[in-house]
mmCIF file of C-alpha atoms in Angstrom:
data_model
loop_
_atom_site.group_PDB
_atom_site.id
_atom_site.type_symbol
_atom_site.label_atom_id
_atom_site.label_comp_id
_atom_site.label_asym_id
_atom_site.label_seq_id
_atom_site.Cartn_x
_atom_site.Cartn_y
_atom_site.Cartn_z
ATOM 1 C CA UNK A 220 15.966 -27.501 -18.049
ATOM 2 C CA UNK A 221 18.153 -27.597 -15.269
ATOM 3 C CA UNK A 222 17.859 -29.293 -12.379
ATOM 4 C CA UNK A 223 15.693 -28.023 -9.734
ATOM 5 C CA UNK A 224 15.473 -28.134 -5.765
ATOM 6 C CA UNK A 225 14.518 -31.457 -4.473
ATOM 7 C CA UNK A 226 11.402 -31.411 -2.479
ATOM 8 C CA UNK A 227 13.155 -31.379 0.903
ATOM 9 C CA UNK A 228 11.246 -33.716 3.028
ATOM 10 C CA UNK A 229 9.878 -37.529 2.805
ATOM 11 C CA UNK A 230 7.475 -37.901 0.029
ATOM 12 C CA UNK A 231 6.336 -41.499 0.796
ATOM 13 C CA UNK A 232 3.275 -40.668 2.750
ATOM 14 C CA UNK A 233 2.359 -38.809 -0.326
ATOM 15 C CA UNK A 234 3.205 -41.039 -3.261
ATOM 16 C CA UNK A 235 -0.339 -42.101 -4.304
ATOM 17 C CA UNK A 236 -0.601 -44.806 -7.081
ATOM 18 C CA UNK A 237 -3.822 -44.016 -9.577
ATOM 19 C CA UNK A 238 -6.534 -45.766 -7.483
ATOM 20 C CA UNK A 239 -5.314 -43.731 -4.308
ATOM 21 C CA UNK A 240 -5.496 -40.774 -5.691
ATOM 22 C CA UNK A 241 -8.803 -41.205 -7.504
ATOM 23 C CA UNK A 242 -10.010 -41.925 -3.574
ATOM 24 C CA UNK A 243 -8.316 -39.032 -2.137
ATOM 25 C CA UNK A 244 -8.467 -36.996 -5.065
ATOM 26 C CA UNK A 245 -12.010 -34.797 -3.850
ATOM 27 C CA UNK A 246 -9.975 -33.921 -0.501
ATOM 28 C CA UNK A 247 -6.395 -33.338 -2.237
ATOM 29 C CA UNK A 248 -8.266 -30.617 -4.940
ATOM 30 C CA UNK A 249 -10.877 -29.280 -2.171
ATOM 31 C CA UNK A 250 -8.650 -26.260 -2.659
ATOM 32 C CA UNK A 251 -8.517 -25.671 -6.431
ATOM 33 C CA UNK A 252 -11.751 -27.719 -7.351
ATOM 34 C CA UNK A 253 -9.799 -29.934 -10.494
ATOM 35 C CA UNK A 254 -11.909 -32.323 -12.008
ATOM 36 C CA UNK A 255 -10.886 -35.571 -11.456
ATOM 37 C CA UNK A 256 -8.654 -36.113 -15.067
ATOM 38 C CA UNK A 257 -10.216 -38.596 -17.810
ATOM 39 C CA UNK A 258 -6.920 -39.033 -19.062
ATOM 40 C CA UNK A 259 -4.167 -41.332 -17.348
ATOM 41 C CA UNK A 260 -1.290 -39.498 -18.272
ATOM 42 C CA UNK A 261 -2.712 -36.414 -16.794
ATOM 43 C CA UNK A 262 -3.557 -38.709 -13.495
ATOM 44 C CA UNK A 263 0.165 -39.716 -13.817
ATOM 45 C CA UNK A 264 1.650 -35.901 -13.907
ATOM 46 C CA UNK A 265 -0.573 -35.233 -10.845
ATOM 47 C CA UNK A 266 0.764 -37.695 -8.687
ATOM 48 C CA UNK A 267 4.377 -36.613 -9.581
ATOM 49 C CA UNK A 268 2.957 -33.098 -8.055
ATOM 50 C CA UNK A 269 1.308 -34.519 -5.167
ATOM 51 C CA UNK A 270 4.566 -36.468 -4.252
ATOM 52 C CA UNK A 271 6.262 -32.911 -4.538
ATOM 53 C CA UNK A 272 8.472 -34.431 -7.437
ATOM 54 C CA UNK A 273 7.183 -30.969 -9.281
ATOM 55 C CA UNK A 274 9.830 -30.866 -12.415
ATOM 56 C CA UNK A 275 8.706 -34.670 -13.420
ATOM 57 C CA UNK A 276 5.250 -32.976 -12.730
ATOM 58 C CA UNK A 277 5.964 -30.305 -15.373
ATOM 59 C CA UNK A 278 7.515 -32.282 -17.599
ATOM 60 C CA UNK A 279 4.732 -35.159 -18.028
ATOM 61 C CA UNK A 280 1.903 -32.655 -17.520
ATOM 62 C CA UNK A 281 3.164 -30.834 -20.648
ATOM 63 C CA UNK A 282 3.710 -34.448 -22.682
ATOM 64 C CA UNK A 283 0.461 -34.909 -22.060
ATOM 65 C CA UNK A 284 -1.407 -31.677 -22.937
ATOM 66 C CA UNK A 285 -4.550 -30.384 -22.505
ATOM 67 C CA UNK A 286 -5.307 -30.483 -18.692
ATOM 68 C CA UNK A 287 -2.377 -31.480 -18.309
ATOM 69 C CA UNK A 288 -1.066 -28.112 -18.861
ATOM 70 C CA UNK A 289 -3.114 -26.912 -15.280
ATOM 71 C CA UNK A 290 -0.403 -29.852 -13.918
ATOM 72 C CA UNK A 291 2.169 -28.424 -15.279
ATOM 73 C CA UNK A 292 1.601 -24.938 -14.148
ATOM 74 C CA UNK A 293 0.611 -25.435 -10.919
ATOM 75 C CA UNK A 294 3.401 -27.534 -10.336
ATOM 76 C CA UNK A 295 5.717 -24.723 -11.863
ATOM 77 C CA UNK A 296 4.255 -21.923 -9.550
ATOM 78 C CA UNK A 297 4.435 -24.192 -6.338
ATOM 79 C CA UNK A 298 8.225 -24.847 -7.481
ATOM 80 C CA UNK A 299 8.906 -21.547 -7.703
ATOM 81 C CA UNK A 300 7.168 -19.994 -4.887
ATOM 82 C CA UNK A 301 8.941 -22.618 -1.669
ATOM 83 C CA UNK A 302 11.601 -24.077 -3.371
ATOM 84 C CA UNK A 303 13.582 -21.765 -5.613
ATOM 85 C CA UNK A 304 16.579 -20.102 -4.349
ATOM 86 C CA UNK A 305 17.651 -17.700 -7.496
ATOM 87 C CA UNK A 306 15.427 -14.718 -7.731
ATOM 88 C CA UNK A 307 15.611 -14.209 -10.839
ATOM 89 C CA UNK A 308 15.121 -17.883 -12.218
ATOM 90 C CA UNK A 309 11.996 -17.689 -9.742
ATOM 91 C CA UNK A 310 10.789 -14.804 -11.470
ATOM 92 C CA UNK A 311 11.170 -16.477 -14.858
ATOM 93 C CA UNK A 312 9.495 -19.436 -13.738
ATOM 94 C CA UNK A 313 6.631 -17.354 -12.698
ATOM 95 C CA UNK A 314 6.842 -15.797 -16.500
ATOM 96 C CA UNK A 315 6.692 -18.603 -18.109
ATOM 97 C CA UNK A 316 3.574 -20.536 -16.011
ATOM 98 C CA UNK A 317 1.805 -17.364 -16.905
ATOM 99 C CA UNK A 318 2.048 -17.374 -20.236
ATOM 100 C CA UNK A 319 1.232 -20.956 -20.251
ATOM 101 C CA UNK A 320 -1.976 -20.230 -18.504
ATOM 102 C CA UNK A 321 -2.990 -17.290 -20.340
ATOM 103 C CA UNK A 322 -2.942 -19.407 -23.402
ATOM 104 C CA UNK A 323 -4.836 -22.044 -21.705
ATOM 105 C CA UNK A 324 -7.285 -18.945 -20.912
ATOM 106 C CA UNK A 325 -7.376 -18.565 -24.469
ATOM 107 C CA UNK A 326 -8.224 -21.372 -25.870
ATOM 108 C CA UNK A 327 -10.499 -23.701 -22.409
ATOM 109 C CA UNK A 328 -12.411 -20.243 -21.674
ATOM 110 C CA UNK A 329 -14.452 -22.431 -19.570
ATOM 111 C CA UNK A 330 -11.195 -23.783 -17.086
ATOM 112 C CA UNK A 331 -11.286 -22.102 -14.163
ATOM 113 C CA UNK A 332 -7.747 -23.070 -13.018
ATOM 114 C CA UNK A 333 -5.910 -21.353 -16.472
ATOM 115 C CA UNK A 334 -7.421 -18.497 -14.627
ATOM 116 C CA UNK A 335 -6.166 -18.973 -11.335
ATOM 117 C CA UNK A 336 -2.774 -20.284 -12.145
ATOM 118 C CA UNK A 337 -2.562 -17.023 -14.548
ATOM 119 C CA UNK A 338 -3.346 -14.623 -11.431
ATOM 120 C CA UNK A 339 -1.421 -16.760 -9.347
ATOM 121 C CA UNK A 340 1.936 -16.537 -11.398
ATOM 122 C CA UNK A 341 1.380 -13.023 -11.946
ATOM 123 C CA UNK A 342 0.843 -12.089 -8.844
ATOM 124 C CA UNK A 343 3.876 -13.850 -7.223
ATOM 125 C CA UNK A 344 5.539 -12.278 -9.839
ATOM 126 C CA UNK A 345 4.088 -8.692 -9.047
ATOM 127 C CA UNK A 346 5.542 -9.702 -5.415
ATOM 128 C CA UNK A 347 8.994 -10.253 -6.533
ATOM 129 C CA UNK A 348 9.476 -7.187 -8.713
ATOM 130 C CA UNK A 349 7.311 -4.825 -5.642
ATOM 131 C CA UNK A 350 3.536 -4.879 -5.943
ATOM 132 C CA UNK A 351 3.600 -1.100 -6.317
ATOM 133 C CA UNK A 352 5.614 -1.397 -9.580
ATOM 134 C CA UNK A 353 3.497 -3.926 -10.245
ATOM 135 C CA UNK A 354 -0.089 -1.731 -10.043
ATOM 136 C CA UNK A 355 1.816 0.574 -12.678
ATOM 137 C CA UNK A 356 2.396 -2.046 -15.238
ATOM 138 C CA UNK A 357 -1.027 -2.492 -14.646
ATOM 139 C CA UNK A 358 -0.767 -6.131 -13.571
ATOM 140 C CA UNK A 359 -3.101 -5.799 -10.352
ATOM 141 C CA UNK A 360 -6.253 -5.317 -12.664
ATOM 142 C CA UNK A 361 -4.895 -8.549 -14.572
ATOM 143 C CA UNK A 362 -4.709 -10.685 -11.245
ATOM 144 C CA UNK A 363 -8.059 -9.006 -10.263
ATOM 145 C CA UNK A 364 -10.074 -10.102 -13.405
ATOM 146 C CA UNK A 365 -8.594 -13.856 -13.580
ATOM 147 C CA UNK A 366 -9.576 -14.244 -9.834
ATOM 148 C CA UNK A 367 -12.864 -13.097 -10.558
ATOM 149 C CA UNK A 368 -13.147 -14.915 -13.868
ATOM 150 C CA UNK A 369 -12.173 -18.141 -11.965
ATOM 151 C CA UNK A 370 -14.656 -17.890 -9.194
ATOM 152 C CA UNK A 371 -17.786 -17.081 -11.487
ATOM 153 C CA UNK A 372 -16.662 -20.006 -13.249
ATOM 154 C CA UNK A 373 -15.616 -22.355 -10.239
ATOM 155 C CA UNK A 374 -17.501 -20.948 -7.290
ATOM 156 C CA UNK A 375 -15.989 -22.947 -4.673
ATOM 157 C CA UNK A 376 -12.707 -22.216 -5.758
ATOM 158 C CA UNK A 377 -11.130 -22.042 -2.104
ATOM 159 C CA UNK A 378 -7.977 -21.189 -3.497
ATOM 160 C CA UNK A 379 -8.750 -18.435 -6.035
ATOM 161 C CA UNK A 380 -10.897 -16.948 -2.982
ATOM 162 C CA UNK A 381 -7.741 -16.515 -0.756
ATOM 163 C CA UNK A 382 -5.513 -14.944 -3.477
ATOM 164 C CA UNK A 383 -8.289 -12.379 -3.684
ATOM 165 C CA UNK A 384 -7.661 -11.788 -0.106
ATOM 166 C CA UNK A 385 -4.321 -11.856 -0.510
ATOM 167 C CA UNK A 386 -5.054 -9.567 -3.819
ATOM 168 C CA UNK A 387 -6.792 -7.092 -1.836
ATOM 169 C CA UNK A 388 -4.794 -6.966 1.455
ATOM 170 C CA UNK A 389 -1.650 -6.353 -0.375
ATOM 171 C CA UNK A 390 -2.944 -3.742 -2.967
ATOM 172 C CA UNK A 391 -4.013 -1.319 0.627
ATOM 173 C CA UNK A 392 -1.060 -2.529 2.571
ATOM 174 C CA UNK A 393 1.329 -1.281 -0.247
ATOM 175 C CA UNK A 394 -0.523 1.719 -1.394
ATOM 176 C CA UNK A 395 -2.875 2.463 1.341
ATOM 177 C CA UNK A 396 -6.636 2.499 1.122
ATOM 178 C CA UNK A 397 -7.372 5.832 -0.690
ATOM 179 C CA UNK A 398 -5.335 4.514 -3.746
ATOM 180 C CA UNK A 399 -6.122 1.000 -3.268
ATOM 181 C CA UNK A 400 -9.994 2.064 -4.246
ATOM 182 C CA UNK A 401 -8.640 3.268 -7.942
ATOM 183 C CA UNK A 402 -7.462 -0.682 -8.112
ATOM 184 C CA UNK A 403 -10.641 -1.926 -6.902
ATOM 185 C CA UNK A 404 -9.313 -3.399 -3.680
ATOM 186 C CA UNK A 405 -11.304 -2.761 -0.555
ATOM 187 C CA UNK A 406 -10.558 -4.478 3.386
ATOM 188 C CA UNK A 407 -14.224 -5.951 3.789
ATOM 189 C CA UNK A 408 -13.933 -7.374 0.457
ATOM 190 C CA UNK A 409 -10.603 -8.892 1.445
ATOM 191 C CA UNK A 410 -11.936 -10.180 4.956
ATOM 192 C CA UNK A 411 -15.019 -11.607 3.105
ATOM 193 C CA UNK A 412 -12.787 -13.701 0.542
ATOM 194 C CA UNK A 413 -10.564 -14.778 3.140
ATOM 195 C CA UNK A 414 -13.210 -15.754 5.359
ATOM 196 C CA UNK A 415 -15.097 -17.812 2.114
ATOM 197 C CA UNK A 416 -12.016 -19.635 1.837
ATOM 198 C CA UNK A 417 -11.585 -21.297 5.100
ATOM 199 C CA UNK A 418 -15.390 -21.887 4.717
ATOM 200 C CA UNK A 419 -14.675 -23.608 1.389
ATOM 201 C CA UNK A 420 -11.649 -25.593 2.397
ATOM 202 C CA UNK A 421 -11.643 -25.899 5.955
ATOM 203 C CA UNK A 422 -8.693 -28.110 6.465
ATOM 204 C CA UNK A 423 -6.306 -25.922 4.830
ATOM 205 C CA UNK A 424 -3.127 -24.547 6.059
ATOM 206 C CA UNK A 425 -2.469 -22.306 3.046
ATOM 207 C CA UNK A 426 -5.794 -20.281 3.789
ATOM 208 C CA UNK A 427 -4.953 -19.779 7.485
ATOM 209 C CA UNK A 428 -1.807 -18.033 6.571
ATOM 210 C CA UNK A 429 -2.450 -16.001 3.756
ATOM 211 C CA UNK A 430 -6.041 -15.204 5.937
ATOM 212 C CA UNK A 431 -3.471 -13.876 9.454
ATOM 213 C CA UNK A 432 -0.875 -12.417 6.979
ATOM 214 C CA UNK A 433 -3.547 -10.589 5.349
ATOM 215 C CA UNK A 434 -4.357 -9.534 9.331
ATOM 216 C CA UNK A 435 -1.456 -8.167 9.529
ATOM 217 C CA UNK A 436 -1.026 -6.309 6.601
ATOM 218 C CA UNK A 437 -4.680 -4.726 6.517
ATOM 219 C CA UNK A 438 -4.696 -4.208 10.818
ATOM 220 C CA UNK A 439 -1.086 -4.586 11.756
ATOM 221 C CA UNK A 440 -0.438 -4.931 15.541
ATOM 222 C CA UNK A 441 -3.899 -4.967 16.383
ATOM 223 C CA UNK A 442 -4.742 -8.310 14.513
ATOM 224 C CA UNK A 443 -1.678 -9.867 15.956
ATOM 225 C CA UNK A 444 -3.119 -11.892 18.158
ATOM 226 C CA UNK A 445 -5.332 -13.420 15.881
ATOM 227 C CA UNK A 446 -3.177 -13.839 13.176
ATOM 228 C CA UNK A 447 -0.761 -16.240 15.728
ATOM 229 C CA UNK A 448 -3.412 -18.110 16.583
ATOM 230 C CA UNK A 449 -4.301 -19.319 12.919
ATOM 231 C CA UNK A 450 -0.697 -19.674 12.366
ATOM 232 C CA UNK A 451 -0.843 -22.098 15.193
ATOM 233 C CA UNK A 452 -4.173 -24.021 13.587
ATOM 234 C CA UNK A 453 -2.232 -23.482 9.838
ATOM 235 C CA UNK A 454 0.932 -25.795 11.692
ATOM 236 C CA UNK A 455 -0.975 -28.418 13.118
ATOM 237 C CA UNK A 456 -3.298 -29.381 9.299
ATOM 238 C CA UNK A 457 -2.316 -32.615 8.841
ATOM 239 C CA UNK A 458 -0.961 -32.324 5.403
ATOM 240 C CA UNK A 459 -2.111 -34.901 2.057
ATOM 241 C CA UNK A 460 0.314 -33.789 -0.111
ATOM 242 C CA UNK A 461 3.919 -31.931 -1.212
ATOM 243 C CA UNK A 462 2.462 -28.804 -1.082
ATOM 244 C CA UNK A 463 0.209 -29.052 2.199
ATOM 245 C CA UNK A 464 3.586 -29.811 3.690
ATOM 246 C CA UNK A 465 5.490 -26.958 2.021
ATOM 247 C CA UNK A 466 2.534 -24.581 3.987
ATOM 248 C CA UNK A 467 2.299 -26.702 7.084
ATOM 249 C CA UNK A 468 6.266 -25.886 7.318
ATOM 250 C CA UNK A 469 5.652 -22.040 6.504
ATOM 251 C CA UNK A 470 3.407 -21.649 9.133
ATOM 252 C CA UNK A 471 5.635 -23.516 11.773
ATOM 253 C CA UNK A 472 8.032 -21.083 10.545
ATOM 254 C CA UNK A 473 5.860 -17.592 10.836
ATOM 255 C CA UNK A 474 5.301 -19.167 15.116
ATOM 256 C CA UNK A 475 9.549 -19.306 15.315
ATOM 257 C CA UNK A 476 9.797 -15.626 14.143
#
């Protein structure tokens, strides 16, 4: 494996030994719902992905098996998604966490996060080859399903509720609405999950951007406004971990453009 991006900024606010993180570990996973893991070793691999040291992550979580595999992937897709520079490794990356989780899917029917993490890698993936190419290799119905799968099996899935939003948002912003029905995407349904989110997991920066970019793409100009102001909210979360920081950053980032 070659070496990957470091995580770019100070991790030692979030370097959490095993008793931390079993304390913090209900606010750290109020976005993907993870049981707290039985299994050390699994503890272990999530602390390497809290303290954004995600290849470590991948590379323990996979030692250790079984839920350490949901480790393992999400540390993969987090990777890939903020810290990747090659396109095409990214891409790969995204691949490969999918298959992973579709396996996972396979054989833990009853894990809600193999079926996030699958509709999660595929659709970043569908992002990076064009979402419209995407609908045609009939990968939007695949994203659809595993987000739905997910939540009926993890209702308070904060996270799996946003990348419907983001799921249905990007379906009508790419295709418009007409065709966007034949894919099962609709703009209340994409309000509603975004809204469920932030009601799920309201300290999280992630849900506040994907929620104004999703604005944006279903309103445009006319949900500007809005959309800057939870950009604004998304920058000052006070972030817990790696990843809160990576989306803390992005939405400092969106207010600069």
């Amino acid at each position: 494996m070659a070496k990957w991006t470091a995580f770019p900024y100070d991790a030692a606010e979030y370097t959490y030994d095993a008793a931390a993180l079993k304390k913090k570990w209900a606010r750290l996973h109020a976005g993907d719902a993870e049981p707290l893991p039985k299994d050390d070793k699994v503890l272990a691999a999530w602390a390497l992905y809290h303290a954004g040291d995600f290849q470590k992550a991948v590379e323990a979580g996979l030692k250790a098996g079984g839920a350490g595999i949901t480790v393992a992937n999400k540390a993969q897709c987090i990777y890939a998604n903020y810290l990747e520079k090659s396109e095409k490794t990214k891409l790969a990356l995204f691949l490969e966490a999918a298959e992973r989780a579709e396996a996972q899917m396979a054989e833990d029917p009853k894990n809600a996060n193999a079926f996030y993490l699958a509709a999660y890698a595929i659709g970043r993936y569908s992002q990076g080859i064009s979402v419209a190419k995407a609908l045609t290799q009939g990968l939007g119905a695949k994203v659809k399903t595993a987000l739905e799968t997910a939540i009926k099996l993890q209702p308070k899935h904060a996270d799996a509720h946003i990348a419907l939003g983001t799921f249905h948002a990007e379906v009508i912003d790419k295709v418009g609405s007409l065709l966007a029905r034949t894919q099962g995407a609709s703009k209340d349904a994409g309000l509603t999950a975004f809204k469920t989110a932030l009601k799920l997991n309201p300290a999280s920066a992630i849900a506040r951007v994907e929620y104004a970019n999703g604005l944006v793409m279903l309103d445009g100009d006319k949900k500007m406004k809005e959309a800057e102001k939870l950009y604004a909210e998304a920058a000052e979360c006070e972030p817990l971990d790696a990843m809160e920081r990576l989306d803390v950053e992005m939405a400092k980032a969106e207010l600069e453009d």
